[in-house]
């Protein structure tokens, strides 16, 4: 018998529990579980003639109908889809690593600042959320455009060495820059939350026992921040993996990621079953990664 | 030459003088305690020895070398922190081996030192446990082992027993004494608990508002406090306002208002008429009937004002004829003697002519 079963609730308390957990439960059931089931079912159907899905049963044997594994066969028959997955994975990995490198010193700086200024600094980190995501991405179009100062400076310098001009916009570089920019706060916040809780006497103890600044970081601060690194990385990696807006707006024609592929199936090609299959594949990959992160986090975090 | 010499050290925080021109010499092999109420500057001194804080004036020498320019990680001394500060992500063995790793000791030597100290603190079977799996006493022993494993010149201990319950604290006190004797490392111990200081130390420096009030062996400090502050801070004591009548013929006679004349052992340097304080410990005061205390040089009538039964002793507060309260301890040598005297009983209190001390300030 586990601990929770020992606690016996009064009928009123039981009712209260249901009243509190009921609405979010219903919400998730209606808008997450049900659509997920619909999506799984849709992946085994044929596409309809003008989008949507073909009927499961039809009196007319000429029209497509019934259930099929065709979309899955299609997915594995062409290497291009696995390649898009792999490319998205690389972009997500690169974004996560760059975010981590940028966010760690910032989070450490905030966590070690006097208590008074910490709140202000956290506010500044989340301030970009005050404006629309799309507007911020479109702003990068201007910043990275050929007429903008950044391109002028870079191409001016390249010109000195006689190297051909580069176009920053509509490139993998533009996609990566915006991915990092948009997701940076999601890395800073969990890291800061973790670092802020570190007991400063541990660093004193390490120093007292002979550790210099470099050793204090790598022996104490870094290993203790691993749970923060894992949760921050998950918060960056997973959304980037499915992101379609940024490659759409800032990427070139070759910078299609899974998100764009899925979006295209639903809105352009109108192949709902294949779009569903791609979505399921993405979900499976994400779940595998989350499972891995949780396992890693658990062995690392046995002291927490 | 003393192992550690603190020479005219002063530390200010704004207008507050935390440490005020303190000088101390601590000898090799000593168990030295800084004792005082919170805010007396004892922890500031410890932090300055460790290097986490620097004196505004004065110097600290270790083995005759000025420590001013040596950062904490380079000082050949370790600290046991009040919170233990064990690394939560490291096992007991990893925690204890940390200073060996930092000092880049050869593997074989490090292993030997680790196992030796694990035996000394009785934690050999806990080497692979993590700090969160340990009891308070075990954490304490890991912190001690970590501080001692590298054989530092000096071990600083910042109220290390503060977080333990009373019974465990007593056990750890005995372990600390034995451990210090075994390893021969000089201990500088900081505490506000006077019982702990008396039990553990070779010498104690009592601190008051940033200054050293008295440095002495525990028994001297307890038996012969040199100021009202030290007398009052260490243990319980009755303090009676007195005036010297005569100081000659092997004893000093005092007049205590409303009580009468008290004979005390000879104090040099006091002249007739001088005002002073006569201080006497409760355990030196006998309580009884006239017959029981009449052989004592000093005895006076009073009534029992209240008493506290403590098990081993009963603490009586006796009100004298002038309204003064005198505290006396009565050991419960036989069973059922807890309430030998009731509140309101007429009793006599008395003490030997050589009990108590004269404080003149």
PDB file of C-alpha atoms in Angstrom, chain A residues 112 198-209 211 213 216-217 220-221, chain B residues 52 81 85 87:
ATOM      1  CA  UNK A 112      24.647  36.077  -8.202  1.00  0.00           C
ATOM      2  CA  UNK A 198      22.395  26.915  -4.883  1.00  0.00           C
ATOM      3  CA  UNK A 199      23.687  27.173  -1.338  1.00  0.00           C
ATOM      4  CA  UNK A 200      26.483  29.792  -1.445  1.00  0.00           C
ATOM      5  CA  UNK A 201      28.233  28.067   1.463  1.00  0.00           C
ATOM      6  CA  UNK A 202      29.071  25.195  -0.932  1.00  0.00           C
ATOM      7  CA  UNK A 203      31.265  27.548  -2.948  1.00  0.00           C
ATOM      8  CA  UNK A 204      32.886  28.837   0.233  1.00  0.00           C
ATOM      9  CA  UNK A 205      33.530  25.245   1.286  1.00  0.00           C
ATOM     10  CA  UNK A 206      35.013  24.363  -2.097  1.00  0.00           C
ATOM     11  CA  UNK A 207      37.285  27.400  -1.984  1.00  0.00           C
ATOM     12  CA  UNK A 208      38.259  26.655   1.595  1.00  0.00           C
ATOM     13  CA  UNK A 209      39.189  23.113   0.554  1.00  0.00           C
ATOM     14  CA  UNK A 211      39.377  24.860  -5.310  1.00  0.00           C
ATOM     15  CA  UNK A 213      37.359  29.746  -9.416  1.00  0.00           C
ATOM     16  CA  UNK A 216      34.564  25.726  -8.153  1.00  0.00           C
ATOM     17  CA  UNK A 217      32.492  26.141 -11.303  1.00  0.00           C
ATOM     18  CA  UNK A 220      30.212  22.410  -7.814  1.00  0.00           C
ATOM     19  CA  UNK A 221      28.109  24.897  -9.779  1.00  0.00           C
TER      20      UNK A 221
ATOM     21  CA  UNK B  52      36.866  34.985   3.404  1.00  0.00           C
ATOM     22  CA  UNK B  81      30.907  25.104   8.374  1.00  0.00           C
ATOM     23  CA  UNK B  85      28.195  22.526   3.370  1.00  0.00           C
ATOM     24  CA  UNK B  87      28.406  18.693  -1.713  1.00  0.00           C
TER      25      UNK B  87
END
